[in-house]
Amino acid sequence: MPAAPSPKLSAPVGQGGPSSEILAAFRAAKGFMPVDEGLALYAAAVEAGRLGLPLLEVGTYCGRSTVLLADAAREAGVTALTVDHHRGSEEQQPGWDYHDPETVDPEVGLMDTLPTFRRTLHRAGLEEHVIALVGRSPQVAKVWNSPVALVFVDGGHTDEHANADYEGWAPHLAPGGLLVVHDVFPEPEDEFTGQAPYRVYLRALASGAFTEVSATGSLRVLKRTGDGI
């Protein structure tokens, strides 16, 4: 595996960051993204929104990060798109550390985060700025045929799922658009939680199509500056 490039520090978010109300909605939502990474995501979404194209997220869960993307989309006059089957990724299933029993539908015995996601958007006042694409990422990507300004990869953490998300959506990223990869952990002991996103991050850089813009915690922001995805 090639060595990772030295990460750059992301610029601090000052004026133009999310309002206190949006930040409160982000904090209140179920999810795992820390505030510093959320602010970096928001800054990337604001920048990408200037292209006038939709902002796309893979991996909705309960809408914590969607709140930030939707608010940035609202400010830019575009739409946030979020893709998820809402049955939970591998590490969110019963018996794993990231499982939340409150997300299980008692009638069918499976996870269903869609109702919680909808409540998150409603409480934040952002429902009209989001289109929820309910389905598996590769299936949705196959029928998608429009460019997007941002692709936020935050879905399944196996190589199969992380690579499928990259392969399905990165080609739809407009020139100058931003690829954001979450849970990038270079250390081998983080194999289950972040090695697959790390390998996707390295793959994107190795393609020659992307230039790294910033690194904040486990969040990496890359700009599409070439072809060859």
GROMACS .gro file of N, CA and C in nm, residues 56 58-59 83-85 133-144 155-156 159-169 172:
model
   96
   56LEU      N    1  -2.426   1.559  -0.285
   56LEU     CA    2  -2.472   1.422  -0.265
   56LEU      C    3  -2.396   1.354  -0.150
   58VAL      N    4  -2.354   0.976   0.053
   58VAL     CA    5  -2.378   0.831   0.056
   58VAL      C    6  -2.364   0.787   0.201
   59GLY      N    7  -2.475   0.743   0.260
   59GLY     CA    8  -2.475   0.702   0.400
   59GLY      C    9  -2.546   0.805   0.486
   83VAL      N   10  -2.827   0.920   0.003
   83VAL     CA   11  -2.854   0.783  -0.042
   83VAL      C   12  -2.832   0.685   0.073
   84ASP      N   13  -2.931   0.602   0.100
   84ASP     CA   14  -2.918   0.501   0.205
   84ASP      C   15  -3.034   0.402   0.194
   85HIS      N   16  -3.005   0.274   0.223
   85HIS     CA   17  -3.115   0.177   0.230
   85HIS      C   18  -3.182   0.178   0.367
  133LEU      N   19  -3.290   0.943  -0.127
  133LEU     CA   20  -3.291   0.833  -0.224
  133LEU      C   21  -3.276   0.705  -0.144
  134VAL      N   22  -3.388   0.633  -0.128
  134VAL     CA   23  -3.390   0.515  -0.042
  134VAL      C   24  -3.361   0.392  -0.127
  135GLY      N   25  -3.242   0.338  -0.110
  135GLY     CA   26  -3.200   0.221  -0.187
  135GLY      C   27  -3.053   0.198  -0.166
  136ARG      N   28  -3.001   0.093  -0.225
  136ARG     CA   29  -2.859   0.063  -0.213
  136ARG      C   30  -2.780   0.150  -0.310
  137SER      N   31  -2.671   0.202  -0.260
  137SER     CA   32  -2.593   0.300  -0.334
  137SER      C   33  -2.558   0.258  -0.477
  138PRO      N   34  -2.507   0.136  -0.500
  138PRO     CA   35  -2.472   0.100  -0.639
  138PRO      C   36  -2.593   0.098  -0.732
  139GLN      N   37  -2.708   0.056  -0.680
  139GLN     CA   38  -2.828   0.053  -0.764
  139GLN      C   39  -2.874   0.193  -0.801
  140VAL      N   40  -2.871   0.284  -0.705
  140VAL     CA   41  -2.911   0.422  -0.733
  140VAL      C   42  -2.812   0.486  -0.830
  141ALA      N   43  -2.683   0.463  -0.808
  141ALA     CA   44  -2.580   0.523  -0.893
  141ALA      C   45  -2.594   0.480  -1.039
  142LYS      N   46  -2.636   0.357  -1.061
  142LYS     CA   47  -2.650   0.305  -1.197
  142LYS      C   48  -2.753   0.380  -1.278
  143VAL      N   49  -2.855   0.433  -1.213
  143VAL     CA   50  -2.961   0.502  -1.286
  143VAL      C   51  -2.949   0.654  -1.275
  144TRP      N   52  -2.845   0.701  -1.207
  144TRP     CA   53  -2.824   0.845  -1.194
  144TRP      C   54  -2.746   0.897  -1.314
  155GLY      N   55  -2.065   0.563   0.371
  155GLY     CA   56  -2.152   0.448   0.378
  155GLY      C   57  -2.086   0.330   0.448
  156GLY      N   58  -2.104   0.210   0.390
  156GLY     CA   59  -2.047   0.090   0.449
  156GLY      C   60  -1.896   0.093   0.455
  159ASP      N   61  -1.442  -0.306   0.217
  159ASP     CA   62  -1.385  -0.267   0.087
  159ASP      C   63  -1.489  -0.277  -0.023
  160GLU      N   64  -1.574  -0.379  -0.018
  160GLU     CA   65  -1.677  -0.396  -0.121
  160GLU      C   66  -1.767  -0.274  -0.128
  161HIS      N   67  -1.817  -0.229  -0.013
  161HIS     CA   68  -1.913  -0.119  -0.013
  161HIS      C   69  -1.845   0.016  -0.036
  162ALA      N   70  -1.731   0.039   0.026
  162ALA     CA   71  -1.663   0.167   0.007
  162ALA      C   72  -1.619   0.186  -0.137
  163ASN      N   73  -1.566   0.081  -0.199
  163ASN     CA   74  -1.525   0.091  -0.340
  163ASN      C   75  -1.645   0.107  -0.432
  164ALA      N   76  -1.755   0.040  -0.400
  164ALA     CA   77  -1.875   0.054  -0.483
  164ALA      C   78  -1.929   0.196  -0.477
  165ASP      N   79  -1.924   0.257  -0.359
  165ASP     CA   80  -1.970   0.395  -0.347
  165ASP      C   81  -1.882   0.489  -0.429
  166TYR      N   82  -1.752   0.469  -0.421
  166TYR     CA   83  -1.659   0.552  -0.499
  166TYR      C   84  -1.679   0.531  -0.649
  167GLU      N   85  -1.684   0.405  -0.691
  167GLU     CA   86  -1.698   0.374  -0.833
  167GLU      C   87  -1.833   0.421  -0.888
  168GLY      N   88  -1.936   0.415  -0.805
  168GLY     CA   89  -2.069   0.454  -0.852
  168GLY      C   90  -2.088   0.604  -0.864
  169TRP      N   91  -2.027   0.679  -0.771
  169TRP     CA   92  -2.059   0.821  -0.763
  169TRP      C   93  -1.949   0.916  -0.805
  172HIS      N   94  -1.969   1.090  -1.140
  172HIS     CA   95  -2.073   1.193  -1.156
  172HIS      C   96  -2.028   1.329  -1.101
   0.00000   0.00000   0.00000
